[in-house]
Each structure stands twice: as C-alpha cells, then as structure tokens.
Amino acid sequence: MSWNKVAVVGAGMTKFGELFDKSWEHLLAEAFLEALGSVDKGMNRSDINAIYYGTTMGSLMGMELPGGNIVSTLLGLTGIPSTRIENGCPTGSDTFRNAVLAVASGVYDVALAIGAEKMRDKSTSEGLLSLASAGHPILFRGGTAPANFAPQATRHMYEFGTSKEQLAMVAVKNHHNSTFNPKAHFRFEVTIDDVLNSAPVCTPLKLLDCCPQTDGAAAVIVCRADLADRYSNKPVYAAGFGVGTDYSLWHEKESFTEFAATRKAAKQAYAMAGIGPREIDLAEVHDCFTITEILTSEDVGFCGKGEGGRFVETGKSSLTGQTPINPSGGLLSKGHPMGATGLAQLSELYWQLREEAGGRQCAIRNGFALQHNVGATGIGTSVINILTIDR
Amino acid sequence: MLRTGIVSLASYIPATRIRAAEIAKFWGGGGSGEHAVCGSDEDVVTMAVAAAEKLLQRSGIAASAIDLLCLATVSGPYAEQPASNVVALAIGAREDVLTADHGGSPRAATTALLDCLGAIESGRARLGLVICSDYRIAEPGSELERTLGAGAVALLVGQEGVSVGIEETTNVTDLFVDRWREDGGEFVKEYDPRFHRQHGFGDLVGRAVVGVCEKAKLSLGDAARVVMAQPHRGYLDCAKALKINSDQLGGTDVLKRFGDLGTASAFMALGQLEGTHADDRVILVNYGAGGADAFVLRKLKPGRLEAADETAAKYLTYDQLVKNNQLMRKEYVIPPLSVPPISPYLWRSRRELLQLVGGKCRACGTVNFPQSLRKICIKCGGVKFTEVKLSRTGKIHTFCVNHYMPDGFDVPLPFIVADMDDGSRYASLGSGVDSHAIQIGDSVRLELRKYSAERGVSTYGYKFVPDV
C-alpha cells in the first residue's frame, strides 16, 4: 500500500476526573485550546480544515443525534466540515485514524481529532449500570462493563495460571505511574493487598481492578507531513494503524483468553508501519480492567500467549522496563472518558516520543510507540495506532 | 371405562423451600412442614414449561402431536392475556393447537382434565396436554403464608398408551367461599379455617367421593387408594370421616413437603402414589372453593406414575423470602429491558428466544443465532439456512459473578458461557447457581425463566441452571 504521510503537530487534554462543574462543551473547548496552544511554532485556528470528534455516551446523557455542527460551533469554527465518530471504547483512536485518513487523502491539509465524555452527569451506579439493560434485551441482559471482561480473566486464570496477584500488579504499576501525571484522575499509590482487599465487583475483578468513571477531553492536531515543519520543531508521524473486528455476540466468540479484534488490529498496524512488536518503545493500551492489559500485552505481541501475568510481574512493562505499558497511569488510574481516551493515549505517546513526559518519561530507542483500545459490543472492535518520530 | 385416560405424568417443583418454623421465627406462632417457593425469576409459566418439557421428554412424544393444551392456574401473570400461549410456543406446539386457560379455583385442574376428556372422547382431538401450575402468595404474617406452595404437574391425556384409565366421574358444585383473591388483588385470603375445612372441603369432597362410588357401583372399601387434593390438613379429617384408613389414603406427602400447590395438588399426589398394582381402582378427588370433581380411576400399570424427585432443596430464611418475593419494596427503578416488552423486536424474536432455534448454514454448517439478527452466515457469508434446535445442556467454559448490579437484579449474579453438547457455545445469566462454588467444567442446562415484568407484561427467556 502507499499513502501520504501525516504528522502530529499538537496535543492537549484536560485534567481527567469527576468534573461536575465542567460541561462536555467546556471540556472540548479546553482540550482544543491546549492542543492549539501546544503547536511549537503556533497555528491559527483558521488553519484547521476539518474536525473529527468522538463521543460515545451521547444518547445516554441527553445528547440525542449529536451532529458535527455541535462541536464546530462550540470551538468557534462554525462552517468547516465536522463529523462525529463513534466506535465503542475505541472511539478516540478511530477519531484520530479518520483524521489521519482525511489528511492522507490529500483533501484536507490540517485536521483536528478531538474527543470528550461526561460520564459523571449521572450517578456512578446509574451511569455504570445502565449498560446492564443495553443491547439485546435477553442475550445482553445484565451485561455490565466488568461482566464483559471478567469471563476472560476467569478463563485465562484457569488455562494459564494467571493469578489475582498478577492482575493486581497491573493496578499497582499504573497507579504508581499516574503519580507522575498531573492530568490523571487518580494520583495515589496502591499495594497488591489494597487491590485484593477492595470490594468484589465482578469476580475475579475487585474494585481496584476496574477503571473509574471519568470526565475529560483530549485533542490532537494532524497535518500533511510536508507541512509539518511550518508548525513543529519535532513532528511525530502516524506510522500505521489497524482496526480489527471480532464476532459481536458472546456465543459466537472463539476464544476467551484473547481479544481477536486486538490481534487483527495489531497485525494490520504493524504491517502498515513495517515493524514488529520488538520495535515498540512504549505503549498506551486499553486497561479498562487489569485483565485487559494482561491480555493486550499478549495480543499485540509484547509477550507470548499466556505470558501476560509474568510480563507485568517481572517488571517488563514498568516505566523502566523492556516495554513500558501505560506510563500515563492508564485507564485504571488516569481515567476513561470514553470518547477522549484514545486521544489522551495518543497525546501521551506524542509527549513521550518528543521526550516531554517529565517524571514518567520512558526510554525512546527505536522511535515507535503503540496506542490501543478494544471494546464495543461483544468487545469485538479494536483500533491501534502506531506513532513514530524521526531518530 | 372410557377409552380416554391419562397416558403419563410429570411434575416440576422448584428447589427453593422454606420451613413453616422459619416463618414462625419471624412472626411467632406455630406451623409444621415446609413448602416450595418459586425462585425470583420463576413463575407459573416457567414452572408449567418445565413440567411439560419433562413430560414430553420422558414419554417420547413430540409437542407437535398435541391437539389441546389446557393450562390450569389461579396465580398466572395475567387477568387478560393467555399464559397458555407462551407455554404453547415455548414447548413447540403446532400453530393450530387449541389452547385454553382454566382458572377460577384449584378445581381448574380437573375441569381442564374433563375438557380434554370431552374433546378426545368426542373425536375432536387425539392428544391433550393438561398443565396445572400455581404459586399463590398470602399476606405476610398470615397463617396461609406458611402453607401456600409452588409447583406444576403436566399430564398427557389420550387413547393410546393409557396408563391410568378413567371409569367414572362426578362433579359437585355449591357456593362456598373459603379461599379467594379478588381481581387485581395480590394475596389469597381465607376466613375461619375450622369452618371451611369442615363445611367447604369436608362436605363437598365427601359428597363427591360418595357420589362417584355410587355411580361406579364401587364400595369405597374396594378402592385400593383414595387420592385427594391437599389444600390443608382438613383433608385428613375428611378422609377419617369417610372412614378411609391410612393405608388407603395415598400420595400424602404433598402438603407436608411442598405445601398447598393449588391446581397442582391433586395430580401431584396422584403422581406420588406408591404400591399400586395393575387393575387397582384409585379414587381421585380434586377441590376448589365450593366445587369438587371425583374420579374412579383404574391403574393399568403397577407402580408410581412418576419417580420421586431427587432435587436438593435450598432452604430460605424469612428475610430471603421477603426479598425473593419482593414483599418489601424499595423505591427503586428496575432497569427496563432495552426494548419495551411489547416491542416488535421481541415479537420478531419470539420463536428463537422461546424455543432456542437457530439457523444452520447450508454452505458451511455454522449455526447462526439468533436468526432474526443473522441473515448472512457470520463465518462464510452464506444466505441459506436450515432451522435447528440449539442444545440445552453443556459444561461451563468460563463465567463471572456480578456483585454490583442495579436494583432489581439478583446479586450475586452469575454470567456463564458454556460449551454445549452439540459443539456450539451459549452465553447467558445463571439462575439457582451457587455463586460461591461455581467452576469451569460444571454441568449446566438451559431452562425457561422470567426475565422481566414491566408494564404488566412478562418476558421469558433461557438461563443456565445447574444440571444434576
């Protein structure tokens, strides 16, 4: 395949947390202004040719049929092309991918990829548990978010001996990482015992095995690679991406010890970037629950099948490890405002590749970083973006 | 003897029980014995389907052979809307089956039997299915609360393979109010048990027994057994007054073990009858609120009609019963189904969800389910399918147990993915599964349960129950 290179020249995100005093619109504006302001050599708002925005909860939070103009208006960019992207939990990643495709096509020079979510305009139980009555009225009844990942944990523990302690280690690592991230929802350390003693949510997952409900927004600005020098001193580039899809009903799934969608997305992304897992310096992956990071480390090839527990246990995914995973604190500790998550992960990779990540900076050896989300109905959609910087 | 008789019988009693002594711990007073209770996702319909499926499986008769389906109940989900139609669809009866909802009192069990007799004797039908199913609720703290129980019995009625012949029948009807529940009322009520046991049940059952013996020219002492409906211990006094001795009175465990099963009581006792021989005469008498139907039956085969039920009982405490039966209500909103219960979505899915049928791709053999969502094979893209029944039994492949759910869901709530016996997989909520002991590899079975009751309409679907 051949495609026009696309550069990432700006990134920004709001603080993630329970932001009761900030509206969805306010969060989007804040993220946009930070991203715009982050461009090294400056950028005029009028340089933006198209907006892609991601938000998933729209109609669960009183925003029915959200159209593109809602966001162009609130960003002061009324008139330009604006499109809502939605693809489950990978919404933010796919928003970015669509912006990249738009610029790679040659139709637009500069595009904005932005996402936001208000998860906390409803009580925790009402918001979190509203999923229990979504989907097929019988086949998905009672299917809360943790119930979509816990069966994989049970089976992985059964087949490979992955322990609840190893699951807890993911939470310990990511909470530690977020103490270096002023934007994170949570910024406190936890111990393995803290995790194991926390309230059971959906066996084998306990409260601290689960990400919180978070409000937040993030934005990334992309442009044609041949225009990057106009804006950036150290442009980052989109190296490749992939979208994997797996069967959408639980009884159709072939394996409960991996996410087939992630494996497919990874294959596509690596092929497009012309690299393999060993070239990845660090990754931001979808740790909505501790088990998800463990499975993902196997699914994207950082370790072998069944080895995910040992991978985190032996420190390979720590900030100083072989392949740091979730230096930002991950969804577990940084938070998971669904439409923003992928874009916040991409912002983290942008800062990491440019070596601007402060106390959580990871070693950049090859100049490649991977961003991953998995989710949607039946946890059957995964989007992976690989970013790179010239070394 | 009529040509038409009872071909076979099967019952379903929920595993959940409560002892009268447990209720007395809370409310004071006394009470002996115990009774069965519907699980929180069971009801008259799910019990009826369970009994009917057991019966069809044991007797090797297909649901498509049934011409008349009578559901007898006084505690069904609707005042207007036939519960019999849900049962008919779930078991796979033909579209041209005649369904009838018999009610009014526990006497409905035998009026349903007589309905089948009439239809078959007259040649209008060849095979009838009678299902008696009840779980009545009494006011918390009342004496009735200690005895009303849950259960269902299904009978096949026909002229081929008859195992219990019908020689004579008689009916007695009088106006008598002993137990009642007004339209829209939640609780069954009774007034003055000492009075109604004697002059309601006692008198009318007595007259029916005497009457049927006269008609059959049978002396009561020559009947090998007498089987009575058991709404209360008054049936023992009635038997005594009729000089029926204790070896003659049969199936007497029903009230003690399962409670007053309403319409299901008399046939449950008949099914439990021990020690009969071929050609033994059995007098069966059913009763409900001023009406009694008596039969002289002849056992054509020796032994019990149904093997004893071996299901391990699960005993509730009273507070568990309160929660199970929603006797105390919080101000909460049970999350509605994702589509309204009367949505065309559920109507489109009625067969696939109630019968568990899928489409086997003719090109690659993959079973696609549900077919209303799968018009193109998920594996090969094929568009031609053959209808197949999904397997109902399997072993747990993986699971999780939810401890944090919205109100209205039973916590802890297991969600199970099972490897089914036909090589496919199925995923569903669990019901009556021990959430603390559940393991990969456990045997499970899909059974019909009530998923929701909103806007007064009940929605049914399958859940995994332990397969012992």
Coordinates of N, CA and C in Angstrom, one line a residue, chain B residues 230-370:
Chain B
Q230 N -54.8 -31.6 48.4 CA -54.3 -31.3 49.8 C -54.1 -29.8 50.1
P231 N -55.2 -29.1 50.1 CA -55.1 -27.6 50.4 C -54.7 -27.3 51.8
H232 N -55.1 -28.2 52.7 CA -54.8 -28.0 54.2 C -55.0 -29.3 54.9
R233 N -54.7 -29.4 56.2 CA -54.8 -30.7 56.9 C -56.2 -31.2 57.0
G234 N -57.2 -30.3 56.7 CA -58.6 -30.8 56.7 C -58.8 -32.0 55.8
Y235 N -57.9 -32.2 54.9 CA -58.2 -33.4 54.0 C -58.1 -34.7 54.8
L236 N -57.2 -34.7 55.8 CA -57.1 -35.9 56.7 C -58.3 -36.1 57.5
D237 N -58.9 -35.0 58.0 CA -60.2 -35.2 58.8 C -61.3 -35.7 57.8
C238 N -61.3 -35.2 56.6 CA -62.3 -35.6 55.7 C -62.1 -37.1 55.4
A239 N -60.9 -37.5 55.2 CA -60.7 -38.9 54.9 C -61.1 -39.8 56.1
K240 N -60.9 -39.3 57.3 CA -61.3 -40.0 58.5 C -62.8 -40.1 58.6
A241 N -63.4 -39.0 58.3 CA -64.9 -39.0 58.3 C -65.5 -40.0 57.3
L242 N -64.8 -40.2 56.2 CA -65.3 -41.1 55.2 C -64.8 -42.5 55.5
K243 N -64.1 -42.7 56.6 CA -63.6 -44.0 57.0 C -62.6 -44.6 56.0
I244 N -61.8 -43.7 55.4 CA -60.7 -44.1 54.6 C -59.6 -44.3 55.5
N245 N -59.1 -45.6 55.5 CA -58.0 -45.8 56.5 C -56.6 -45.3 55.9
S246 N -55.7 -45.3 56.8 CA -54.4 -44.6 56.5 C -53.6 -45.3 55.4
D247 N -53.8 -46.7 55.2 CA -53.1 -47.3 54.1 C -53.8 -47.0 52.7
Q248 N -55.0 -46.6 52.8 CA -55.8 -46.3 51.6 C -55.5 -44.9 51.1
L249 N -55.3 -44.0 52.0 CA -55.1 -42.6 51.6 C -53.7 -42.4 51.0
G250 N -53.7 -42.1 49.7 CA -52.4 -42.1 49.0 C -51.8 -40.7 48.7
G251 N -50.5 -40.7 48.4 CA -49.8 -39.5 48.0 C -49.8 -38.4 49.1
T252 N -49.7 -38.9 50.3 CA -50.0 -37.9 51.4 C -48.8 -37.0 51.8
D253 N -47.7 -37.1 51.0 CA -46.6 -36.2 51.3 C -46.7 -34.8 50.8
V254 N -47.6 -34.6 49.9 CA -47.6 -33.4 49.1 C -47.7 -32.1 49.9
L255 N -48.7 -32.0 50.8 CA -48.9 -30.9 51.6 C -47.7 -30.6 52.6
K256 N -47.2 -31.7 53.2 CA -46.1 -31.7 54.2 C -44.9 -31.2 53.5
R257 N -44.6 -31.7 52.3 CA -43.3 -31.4 51.7 C -43.3 -30.2 50.8
F258 N -44.4 -30.0 50.1 CA -44.3 -28.9 49.1 C -45.4 -27.8 49.3
G259 N -46.3 -28.1 50.2 CA -47.3 -27.0 50.6 C -48.6 -27.2 49.8
D260 N -49.5 -26.3 49.9 CA -50.7 -26.3 49.1 C -50.4 -25.8 47.7
L261 N -50.4 -26.8 46.8 CA -50.0 -26.4 45.4 C -51.1 -26.0 44.5
G262 N -52.3 -25.7 45.1 CA -53.4 -25.1 44.3 C -53.8 -26.1 43.3
T263 N -53.8 -25.7 42.0 CA -54.3 -26.6 41.0 C -53.4 -27.8 40.8
A264 N -52.1 -27.7 41.2 CA -51.2 -28.9 41.0 C -51.3 -29.9 42.1
S265 N -52.0 -29.6 43.2 CA -52.0 -30.5 44.3 C -52.5 -32.0 44.1
A266 N -53.7 -32.1 43.5 CA -54.3 -33.4 43.4 C -53.5 -34.3 42.4
F267 N -53.1 -33.8 41.3 CA -52.3 -34.6 40.3 C -50.9 -34.9 40.9
M268 N -50.4 -34.0 41.7 CA -49.1 -34.2 42.3 C -49.2 -35.4 43.2
A269 N -50.3 -35.5 44.0 CA -50.5 -36.6 44.9 C -50.7 -37.9 44.1
L270 N -51.4 -37.8 43.0 CA -51.6 -39.0 42.1 C -50.2 -39.5 41.6
G271 N -49.4 -38.6 41.2 CA -48.0 -39.0 40.7 C -47.2 -39.6 41.8
Q272 N -47.4 -39.3 43.0 CA -46.6 -39.8 44.1 C -47.1 -41.1 44.7
L273 N -48.2 -41.6 44.2 CA -48.8 -42.8 44.7 C -47.9 -44.0 44.6
E274 N -47.8 -44.7 45.8 CA -46.9 -45.8 45.9 C -47.7 -47.1 46.0
G275 N -47.0 -48.2 45.5 CA -47.5 -49.5 45.9 C -48.8 -50.0 45.2
T276 N -49.1 -49.4 44.0 CA -50.4 -49.9 43.4 C -50.0 -51.0 42.3
H277 N -51.0 -51.8 42.1 CA -50.9 -52.9 41.1 C -51.8 -52.6 39.9
A278 N -51.5 -53.3 38.8 CA -52.4 -53.2 37.7 C -53.8 -53.6 38.1
D279 N -54.7 -52.8 37.5 CA -56.2 -53.0 37.8 C -56.6 -52.5 39.1
D280 N -55.7 -51.9 39.9 CA -56.2 -51.3 41.1 C -57.1 -50.1 40.8
R281 N -58.2 -49.9 41.6 CA -59.0 -48.8 41.5 C -58.5 -47.7 42.4
V282 N -58.4 -46.5 41.8 CA -57.9 -45.3 42.6 C -59.0 -44.3 42.5
I283 N -59.5 -43.8 43.6 CA -60.4 -42.6 43.6 C -59.6 -41.4 43.7
L284 N -59.8 -40.5 42.8 CA -59.1 -39.2 42.8 C -60.2 -38.1 43.0
V285 N -60.0 -37.2 44.0 CA -60.9 -36.1 44.2 C -60.1 -34.8 44.3
N286 N -60.6 -33.8 43.5 CA -60.0 -32.5 43.5 C -61.0 -31.5 44.0
Y287 N -60.5 -30.4 44.6 CA -61.4 -29.5 45.2 C -61.0 -28.0 45.0
G288 N -61.9 -27.1 44.9 CA -61.6 -25.7 44.9 C -62.9 -24.9 45.1
A289 N -62.9 -24.2 46.2 CA -63.9 -23.1 46.5 C -65.3 -23.5 46.2
G290 N -65.8 -24.6 46.8 CA -67.2 -24.9 46.5 C -67.4 -25.9 45.4
G291 N -66.4 -26.4 44.8 CA -66.5 -27.4 43.7 C -65.6 -28.6 43.9
A292 N -66.2 -29.7 43.7 CA -65.3 -30.9 43.8 C -65.6 -31.8 42.6
D293 N -64.5 -32.4 42.1 CA -64.6 -33.3 41.0 C -64.0 -34.6 41.5
A294 N -64.7 -35.7 41.3 CA -64.2 -37.0 41.8 C -64.1 -38.0 40.6
F295 N -63.2 -38.9 40.6 CA -63.0 -39.8 39.5 C -62.7 -41.2 40.1
V296 N -63.3 -42.2 39.4 CA -62.8 -43.6 39.7 C -61.8 -43.9 38.6
L297 N -60.6 -44.1 39.0 CA -59.5 -44.4 38.0 C -59.1 -45.8 38.1
R298 N -58.6 -46.3 37.1 CA -58.0 -47.7 37.2 C -56.6 -47.7 36.7
K299 N -55.7 -48.1 37.6 CA -54.3 -48.2 37.2 C -54.1 -49.3 36.2
L300 N -53.6 -49.1 35.1 CA -53.4 -50.1 34.1 C -52.0 -50.7 34.2
K301 N -51.1 -49.9 34.9 CA -49.8 -50.4 35.1 C -49.5 -50.3 36.6
P302 N -48.7 -51.2 37.1 CA -48.3 -51.1 38.5 C -47.3 -49.9 38.8
G303 N -47.2 -49.6 40.0 CA -46.1 -48.7 40.4 C -46.4 -47.2 40.3
R304 N -45.5 -46.4 40.6 CA -45.6 -44.9 40.6 C -45.8 -44.4 39.2
L305 N -46.5 -43.3 39.1 CA -46.6 -42.6 37.8 C -45.4 -41.8 37.5
E306 N -44.7 -41.4 38.6 CA -43.5 -40.6 38.4 C -42.6 -40.9 39.5
A307 N -41.3 -41.0 39.2 CA -40.3 -41.3 40.2 C -40.2 -40.2 41.2
A308 N -39.7 -40.5 42.4 CA -39.6 -39.5 43.4 C -38.6 -38.4 43.0
D309 N -38.9 -37.2 43.3 CA -38.0 -36.1 42.9 C -36.8 -36.0 43.8
E310 N -35.6 -36.0 43.2 CA -34.3 -36.1 44.0 C -33.6 -34.7 44.1
T311 N -34.3 -33.7 43.6 CA -33.6 -32.4 43.6 C -33.3 -31.9 45.0
A312 N -32.0 -31.5 45.2 CA -31.6 -31.0 46.5 C -32.3 -29.7 46.8
A313 N -33.0 -29.6 48.0 CA -33.7 -28.4 48.3 C -32.8 -27.3 48.9
K314 N -33.1 -26.1 48.6 CA -32.4 -24.9 49.1 C -33.3 -24.2 50.1
Y315 N -33.0 -24.1 51.3 CA -33.9 -23.5 52.3 C -33.6 -22.0 52.5
L316 N -34.7 -21.3 52.5 CA -34.6 -19.8 52.7 C -34.8 -19.5 54.1
T317 N -34.2 -18.4 54.5 CA -34.6 -17.7 55.8 C -35.7 -16.8 55.4
Y318 N -36.4 -16.3 56.4 CA -37.6 -15.4 56.1 C -37.2 -14.2 55.4
D319 N -36.0 -13.6 55.8 CA -35.7 -12.3 55.1 C -35.3 -12.6 53.7
Q320 N -34.8 -13.8 53.4 CA -34.5 -14.1 52.0 C -35.8 -14.3 51.2
L321 N -36.9 -14.8 51.9 CA -38.2 -15.0 51.2 C -38.7 -13.6 50.9
V322 N -38.6 -12.6 51.8 CA -39.1 -11.3 51.6 C -38.5 -10.7 50.4
K323 N -37.2 -10.9 50.2 CA -36.5 -10.3 49.1 C -36.9 -11.1 47.8
N324 N -36.9 -12.4 47.9 CA -37.3 -13.3 46.8 C -38.6 -13.0 46.2
N325 N -39.6 -12.7 47.1 CA -41.0 -12.5 46.7 C -41.3 -11.0 46.6
Q326 N -40.3 -10.1 46.7 CA -40.5 -8.7 46.7 C -41.6 -8.2 47.6
L327 N -41.7 -8.8 48.8 CA -42.7 -8.4 49.7 C -42.5 -7.0 50.3
M328 N -41.2 -6.6 50.4 CA -40.9 -5.3 50.9 C -40.3 -4.6 49.7
R329 N -40.9 -3.4 49.4 CA -40.3 -2.8 48.2 C -39.6 -1.5 48.5
K330 N -38.4 -1.4 47.9 CA -37.7 -0.1 48.0 C -38.3 0.8 46.9
E331 N -38.0 2.1 47.0 CA -38.4 3.0 45.9 C -37.3 2.9 44.9
Y332 N -37.3 2.0 44.0 CA -36.2 2.0 43.0 C -36.8 1.7 41.7
V333 N -36.0 1.9 40.7 CA -36.5 1.7 39.3 C -35.7 0.5 38.8
I334 N -36.4 -0.6 38.5 CA -35.7 -1.7 37.9 C -35.4 -1.4 36.5
P335 N -34.1 -1.5 36.1 CA -33.8 -1.1 34.7 C -34.7 -1.8 33.7
P336 N -35.4 -1.1 32.9 CA -36.2 -1.8 31.9 C -35.4 -2.5 30.9
L337 N -36.1 -3.4 30.2 CA -35.4 -4.1 29.1 C -35.0 -3.0 28.1
S338 N -34.1 -3.4 27.2 CA -33.6 -2.4 26.3 C -34.6 -2.0 25.3
V339 N -35.6 -2.9 25.1 CA -36.8 -2.5 24.2 C -38.0 -2.8 25.0
P340 N -39.1 -2.1 24.8 CA -40.3 -2.4 25.6 C -40.8 -3.8 25.4
P341 N -41.4 -4.5 26.4 CA -41.8 -5.9 26.3 C -42.7 -6.2 25.1
I342 N -43.5 -5.2 24.7 CA -44.4 -5.5 23.6 C -43.8 -4.9 22.3
S343 N -42.6 -4.7 22.2 CA -42.0 -4.2 21.0 C -42.0 -5.2 19.9
P344 N -42.1 -4.8 18.7 CA -42.0 -5.7 17.6 C -40.7 -6.5 17.6
Y345 N -39.6 -5.9 18.2 CA -38.4 -6.6 18.4 C -38.5 -8.0 19.0
L346 N -39.3 -8.0 20.1 CA -39.5 -9.2 20.9 C -40.5 -10.1 20.2
W347 N -41.4 -9.5 19.5 CA -42.3 -10.4 18.7 C -41.6 -11.1 17.6
R348 N -40.7 -10.4 16.9 CA -39.9 -11.0 15.9 C -39.1 -12.1 16.4
S349 N -38.6 -12.0 17.7 CA -37.7 -12.9 18.3 C -38.4 -14.0 19.1
R350 N -39.8 -14.1 19.0 CA -40.5 -14.9 20.0 C -40.1 -16.4 19.9
R351 N -40.0 -16.9 18.6 CA -39.7 -18.3 18.5 C -38.3 -18.6 18.8
E352 N -37.4 -17.8 18.3 CA -35.9 -18.1 18.6 C -35.6 -18.0 20.0
L353 N -36.2 -17.1 20.8 CA -35.9 -16.9 22.2 C -36.7 -17.9 23.1
L354 N -37.9 -18.3 22.7 CA -38.6 -19.3 23.5 C -38.4 -20.7 23.2
Q355 N -38.0 -21.0 21.9 CA -37.7 -22.4 21.6 C -36.2 -22.7 21.4
L356 N -35.4 -21.6 21.4 CA -34.0 -21.7 21.1 C -33.7 -22.5 19.8
V357 N -34.1 -21.8 18.7 CA -33.8 -22.4 17.4 C -32.9 -21.4 16.7
G358 N -32.0 -22.0 15.9 CA -31.1 -21.2 15.2 C -31.1 -21.7 13.7
G359 N -30.2 -21.1 12.9 CA -30.2 -21.5 11.5 C -28.8 -22.1 11.2
K360 N -28.8 -23.3 10.7 CA -27.5 -23.9 10.3 C -27.2 -23.6 8.9
C361 N -26.1 -22.9 8.7 CA -25.7 -22.5 7.3 C -25.6 -23.7 6.4
R362 N -26.3 -23.7 5.3 CA -26.2 -24.9 4.4 C -24.9 -25.0 3.7
A363 N -24.1 -23.9 3.6 CA -22.8 -23.9 2.9 C -21.7 -24.4 3.9
C364 N -21.7 -23.9 5.1 CA -20.5 -24.3 6.0 C -20.9 -25.0 7.3
G365 N -22.2 -25.1 7.6 CA -22.6 -25.8 8.8 C -22.6 -25.0 10.1
T366 N -22.2 -23.8 10.0 CA -22.2 -23.0 11.2 C -23.6 -22.7 11.7
V367 N -23.9 -22.8 13.0 CA -25.2 -22.5 13.5 C -25.2 -21.0 13.8
N368 N -26.1 -20.2 13.1 CA -26.2 -18.8 13.4 C -27.4 -18.6 14.3
F369 N -27.2 -17.8 15.3 CA -28.3 -17.5 16.3 C -28.1 -16.1 16.8
P370 N -29.1 -15.3 17.0 CA -30.5 -15.5 16.6 C -30.7 -15.2 15.1

